Backbone as a ProteinNet text record, in pm:
[ID]
protein_1_A
[PRIMARY]
XXXXXXXXXXXXXXXXXXXXXXXXXXXXXXXXXXXXXXXXXXXXXXXXXXXXXXXXXXXXXXXXXXXXXXXXXXXXXXXXXXXXXXXXXXXXXXXXXXXXXXXXXXXXXXXXXXXXXXXXXXXXXXXXXXXXXXXXXXXXXXXXXX
[TERTIARY]
128	6.7	39.5	57.3	170.6	90.5	145.3	84.3	101.9	27.7	-39.3	68.3	144	246.9	236.9	101.6	179.7	288.2	273.6	392	368.3	497.1	425.5	562.8	534.3	625.8	656.6	824.9	819.4	880.9	914.8	956.8	954.2	888	837.3	887	1040.5	1087.6	1152.8	1095.6	1119	1042.2	1135.2	1129.1	1049.1	939.3	850.6	976.9	1019.7	1081.2	1021.8	1083.8	1052.7	1108.3	1021.1	1056.6	1146.1	1261.4	1292.4	1295.1	1281.8	1190	1114.7	997	961.8	964.9	1084	1159.1	1237.6	1269.8	1317.6	1247.4	1324.5	1291	1210.6	1422.4	1385	1315.8	1254	1228.9	1377.4	1356.1	1495.9	1516.4	1543.4	1521.3	1600.3	1534.7	1666.7	1697.8	1837.5	1885	1752.4	1751.2	1703.9	1777.9	1825.9	1946.6	1906.1	1962.8	1929.3	2083.4	2168.8	2313.1	2431.2	2498.1	2536.8	2656.1	2678.1	2726.3	2797.5	2930.3	3052.1	3105.9	3111.6	3188.5	3334.9	3423.7	3556.8	3600.8	3678.3	3751.6	3668	3618.4	3649.5	3466.9	3415.8	3372.6	3216.3	3174.8	3005.1	2919.9	2787.2	2661.6	2541.6	2490.3	2280.8	2277.2	2185.9	2156.3	1994.8	1859.9	1765.8	1740.9	1585.1	1529.4	1378.9	1333.1	1184.2	1070	1137.3	921.2	985.1	829.8	812	712.6	770.7	642.5	537.4	454.7	379.7	344.3	472.8	489.2	371	328.1	202.8	302	174.6	204.2	277.1	414	407.9	494.7	534.4	577.7	754.8	826.4	987.6	1071.7	1089.5	1118.7	1338.3	1392.7	1481.4	1583.9	1671.7	1729.7	1891.9	1877.1	2007.5	2095	2225	2314.1	2198.5	2288.8	2253.1	2367.4	2400.2	2499	2592.3	2529.3	2627.6	2700.1	2648.5	2723.2	2785.8	2797.4	2893.7	2975	3001.8	3108.3	3116.8	3119.2	3213.5	3245.9	3151.7	3158.3	3286.2	3211.6	3261.7	3143.3	3044.8	2915.5	2881.4	2840.6	2767.1	2684.5	2575	2477.7	2636.4	2594.8	2705.1	2690.4	2521.9	2442.9	2340.6	2427.9	2319.7	2282.6	2150.4	2046.1	1937.7	1942.5	1944.1	1766.5	1710.9	1556.2	1472.5	1383.3	1278.8	1236.3	1146.1	1013.7	906.7	796	640.2	550.6	628.3	540.1	695.7	750.8	854.3	779.2	760.2	742.1	811.4	931	994.3	1024.9	1136.4	1200.3	1296.9	1309.8	1326.5	1452.5	1577.9	1781.5	1868.3	1901.4	2036.3	2135	2166.7	2359.8	2474.2	2518.5	2586.7	2791.9	2822.4	3016.8	3089.5	3172.1	3238.9	3383.8	3370.5	3499.3	3583.3	3581.2	3709.1	3760.1	3909.9	4009.1	4007.8	3830.7	3827.2	3706.2	3719.8	3587.9	3471.1	3334.7	3225.6	3118	3058	2983.1	2825.6	2750.4	2548.5	2528.5	2470.5	2392.4	2251.4	2226.3	2062.7	1904.3	1902.4	1788.7	1879.5	1966.3	2019	1962.1	1940.2	1952.5	2064.8	2003.6	2143.3	2076.7	2012.5	1945.3	1862.7	1847.6	1689.2	1662	1463	1364.2	1307.8	1374.8	1320.8	1196.6	1048.1	974.7	928.4	925.5	1017.3	914.2	830.1	757.2	840.5	784.9	848.2	806.4	825.7	851.3	876.5	725.1	789.7	820.3	928.8	989.9	945	926.2	868.5	1004.2	1123.7	1247.9	1206.8	1205	1190.2	1371.5	1380.2	1489.9	1560.7	1612.5	1720.9	1796.8	1795.2	1886.7	2077.7	1963.9	2065.3	2037.2	2110.9	1990	2060.3	1975	1994.3	2143.9	2163.6	2333.6	2324	2378.8	2378.4	2567.3	2539.7	2642.7	2736.7	2714.7	2788.4	2821.7	2786.6	2803.5	2800.4	2943.7	2950.6	3028.1	3026.3	3148.2	3115.8	3148.8	3139.6	3196.5	3231.1	3305.2	3427.8	3403	3545.4	3527.7	3470	3458.2	3400.3	3409.7	3379.6	3489.4	3633.5	3737.6	3700.6	3807.3	3794.9	3692.1
-179.3	1.2	88.8	177.7	329.6	459.2	549.8	600.3	741.4	820	958.9	1111.5	1115.1	1211.8	1379.2	1469.1	1550.9	1618.4	1618.8	1701.4	1831.4	1938	2033	2066.5	2102.7	2126.5	2228.6	2314.9	2442.1	2525.3	2372.8	2462.4	2355.4	2422.3	2347.2	2248.9	2244.7	2138.6	2001.6	2005.9	1958.6	1833.8	1708.4	1531	1508.5	1417.3	1383.3	1288.7	1284.4	1159.7	953.9	926.5	776.6	641.1	545.5	413.3	363.9	295.9	287.1	141.5	54.1	-52	-114	-192	-267.3	-277.7	-339.3	-354.1	-238	-120.1	13.6	36.1	107.7	177.9	288.1	376.7	480.5	559.3	709.7	740.5	804.4	800.3	858.4	1055.6	1110.4	1268	1299.1	1363.5	1465.8	1608.9	1654.4	1786.9	1837.3	1974.4	2089.6	2186.5	2127.9	2268.8	2311	2433.5	2541	2458.4	2433.7	2423.3	2324.9	2246.9	2183.2	2196.1	2173.5	2214.7	2088.4	2182.4	2128.6	2097	1993.8	1975.5	1881	2016.7	1982.4	1834.7	1751.4	1736.3	1776.9	1688.6	1765.2	1873.1	1867.9	2044.4	2016.1	2076.5	2042.2	2148.5	2145.3	2219.2	2148.4	2212.3	2225.2	2245.2	2074.7	2090.5	2060.9	2151	2215.6	2088.6	2027.4	1986.7	1991.8	2097.5	2174.3	2106.1	2061.4	1999.6	2010.2	2069.9	2056.4	1947.6	1924.3	1752.2	1820.4	1774.5	1840.1	1652.6	1647.7	1486.1	1501.8	1364.3	1336.7	1397.7	1480.1	1417.3	1240.4	1294.1	1115.9	1050.5	1181.6	1086	1186.9	1182	1201.4	1129.2	1251	1201.8	1221.3	1035.9	1124	1060.1	1156.8	1213.8	1083.5	1012.7	939	903.9	868.5	902	784.1	751.8	636.3	566.7	443.4	380.7	388.9	368.8	395.2	496.6	591.2	756.3	711.6	652	690.8	606.4	495.5	342.4	371.6	462.9	457.2	702.5	755.8	902.4	981.5	860.3	947.8	1029.3	1063.4	1150.3	1121.7	1142.5	1135.3	1269.6	1207.3	1366.3	1333.3	1507	1500.8	1460.4	1464.7	1445.3	1328.6	1190.6	1101.8	1001.5	1017.5	1075	1169.4	1245.4	1426.1	1411.4	1502.9	1518.5	1574.8	1539.2	1688.1	1623.4	1700.7	1698.4	1748.5	1674.6	1707.6	1822.7	1890.5	2076.4	2137.7	2127.7	2164.1	2155	2281.3	2302.4	2347	2361.3	2444.9	2361.6	2382	2320.2	2157.1	2064.8	2001	1994.1	1980.3	2013.8	1916.6	1860.3	1742.2	1761.9	1819.8	1820.6	1720.5	1778.7	1645.7	1733.4	1572.7	1623.6	1531.9	1603.5	1497.6	1492.3	1309.9	1261.3	1187.6	1233.1	1200.3	1276.6	1218	1260.8	1394.7	1344.8	1444	1508.2	1604.3	1680.1	1598	1612	1579.5	1632	1656.3	1745	1674.8	1701.5	1682.3	1766.3	1708.6	1663.9	1769	1816.7	1865.4	1761.4	1728.6	1653.8	1439.3	1483.8	1386	1323.5	1238	1116.2	1166.2	1230.3	1251.5	1160.3	1159.9	1084.7	990.9	954.5	891	888.4	941.1	967.5	840.2	858.2	729.8	790.3	719.2	751.8	704.7	757.5	636.7	782.5	625.2	722.4	774.2	844.8	886.9	905.7	848.3	801.8	928.9	978.7	1081	1007.2	1098.6	1000.4	1139.4	1071.5	1146.8	1139.4	1234.7	1164.1	1179.6	1142.6	1130.4	1115	1270.3	1293.4	1165.1	1087.5	1028.2	1028	945.1	960.5	925.9	778.1	668.2	583.4	473.1	430.3	290.7	165.4	23.1	0	-96.1	-134.3	-198.9	-291.2	-377.7	-375.6	-461	-508	-393.2	-361.3	-220.3	-161.9	-82.1	31.5	170.9	225.3	418.1	346.7	188.3	133.8	222.6	315.2	393.9	326.7	425.9	433.4	322.5	174.6	96.1	25.3	12.6	-68.7	-181.1	-315.5	-435.4	-454.5	-396.1	-440.4	-405.1	-449.6	-394.7	-461.9
-17.4	-0.4	49.1	-101.4	-85.4	-2.7	33.6	120.2	17.5	27.5	-74.2	-62	-105.4	-64.1	-248.6	-174.5	-285	-296.7	-466.3	-469.4	-526.3	-544.1	-616.6	-743.9	-860.5	-953.3	-927	-905.7	-909.7	-1038.4	-1109.8	-1226	-1349.9	-1479.5	-1568.7	-1621.7	-1601.1	-1660.6	-1557.8	-1410	-1319.3	-1327.9	-1342.2	-1330.9	-1163.4	-1184.7	-1109.8	-1075.5	-868.6	-849.5	-886.2	-922.9	-985.9	-870.7	-926.5	-824.6	-951.4	-995.5	-1066.2	-1131.6	-1043	-1000.7	-981.4	-917.2	-867.5	-725.7	-650.6	-520.4	-436.6	-537.5	-514.3	-390.1	-248.5	-120.7	-211.1	-218.9	-247.4	-387.5	-377.7	-543.9	-601.8	-722.2	-752.4	-783.3	-767.7	-734	-853	-922.8	-1047.2	-1005.3	-1052.1	-1068	-1163.4	-1110.8	-1178.1	-1171.2	-1314.4	-1323.3	-1485.5	-1483.7	-1609.5	-1699.7	-1648.6	-1688	-1637.9	-1702.6	-1643.9	-1469.1	-1359.5	-1301	-1240.4	-1266.8	-1228.7	-1050.1	-971.8	-846.7	-891	-795.3	-811.3	-661.3	-713.4	-597.7	-451.2	-377	-234.1	-257.2	-369	-368.4	-313.4	-305	-259.8	-293.3	-267.7	-365.2	-314.8	-353.6	-258.9	-422.2	-440.4	-534.9	-568.6	-645.3	-714.3	-762.9	-728.8	-792.3	-871.5	-776.7	-921.2	-795.1	-709.7	-685.6	-494.8	-459.3	-270.1	-274.7	-133.8	-89.2	16.7	-2.1	143	215.6	303.9	385.3	447.3	520.9	579.2	771.3	820.3	987.7	1012.2	1109	1135.9	998.4	948.4	850	819.1	796.4	767.9	558.3	481.5	372.9	413.9	359.4	432.9	245.2	283.9	110.9	94.7	28.1	66.5	-94.8	-104.5	-159.7	-267	-412.9	-548.8	-542.2	-478.7	-497.8	-621.2	-723.5	-820.1	-892	-803.1	-839.5	-708.4	-641.9	-499.7	-551.4	-600.8	-659.9	-756	-869.9	-1004.7	-1005.2	-878.7	-905.2	-761.7	-703.4	-562.5	-512.8	-574.4	-545	-468	-324.8	-294.1	-164.9	-105	7.8	97.6	182.9	288.2	394	398.6	588.8	552.6	572.5	504.2	590.4	634.6	528.9	539.3	501.3	510.6	522.5	658	673.2	629.1	559.8	499.8	624.8	664.1	815.6	701.4	815.2	755.2	741.3	835	838.5	686.7	636.8	557.4	409.4	357.1	202.9	93.2	171.2	88.9	-95	-185	-282.8	-174.9	-276.2	-192.8	-331.5	-147.8	-246.2	-181.1	-341.6	-210.2	-227.6	-78.8	-46	-83.6	-249.2	-286.3	-267	-256.4	-226.2	-341.1	-345.6	-405.8	-397.3	-319.7	-221.1	-336.2	-463.5	-535.3	-543.8	-666.1	-708.1	-797.2	-881.6	-1048.2	-1020.4	-1122.2	-1150	-1207.7	-1113.3	-1196	-1175.6	-1343.2	-1392.2	-1383	-1257.5	-1291.2	-1403	-1485.3	-1583.5	-1542.7	-1625	-1623.4	-1580.3	-1527.1	-1509.8	-1483.5	-1490.7	-1362.3	-1250.2	-1227.7	-1112.2	-1030.1	-935.3	-794.1	-627.1	-620.7	-542.5	-503.1	-388.3	-344.7	-280.3	-314.5	-135.4	-110.2	69.6	109.3	197.4	258.2	319.6	467.4	563	672.4	805.2	848.5	968.6	1102.4	1173.8	1245.9	1399.5	1466.7	1610.7	1703.9	1804.6	1894.6	2032.3	2093.2	2199.7	2317.4	2465.9	2556.3	2666.2	2675.5	2767.5	2941.9	3005.1	3137.3	3224.7	3253.9	3343.2	3425.3	3439	3556.8	3590.8	3737.2	3827.3	3762.6	3692.8	3667.8	3544.7	3508.6	3352	3404.7	3334.6	3331.6	3285	3304	3268.2	3209.3	3100.5	2992.6	2954.3	2886.1	2828.3	2783.5	2724.9	2626.9	2727.1	2813.5	2877.7	2791.7	2776.1	2802.6	2631.1	2544.4	2482.4	2383.5	2307.4	2151.7	2055.5	1982.8	1853.7	1817.7	1769.4	1801.4	1890.4	1937.2	2119.1	2069.1	1947.5	1924.1	1876.4	1823	1727.8	1580.2	1527.5	1323.7	1302.3
[MASK]
++++++++++++++++++++++++++++++++++++++++++++++++++++++++++++++++++++++++++++++++++++++++++++++++++++++++++++++++++++++++++++++++++++++++++++++++++

């Protein structure tokens, strides 16, 4: 069952995000550019998509990299996953970074990221004087070894 999410085209040539296969979890989203945009090595850019979404309350849209762009060209989303909140109605933009050692040119209409819808569960924090013990305790980054 699909969740209905209204969208608005903010530019006449903006492409509608689409699932590329029947089993795809994410909608591919397209660069809405008037001309090609080149990202130098370690360069980053906020790339417009030309669309806005009306995400239902209790949900978010996560912006994730496209695996092919990451593997072949070192292009990825800088804040992965990025979150689009349900009360945001502005243009969806994708923060891309080029982690390769060569420049990459993003073409108008190119698929640049994917959008995944997720339910959001709100939590209620309660201050406590102590927390329950676990086998991990405070073990953080790299605590399980290599």
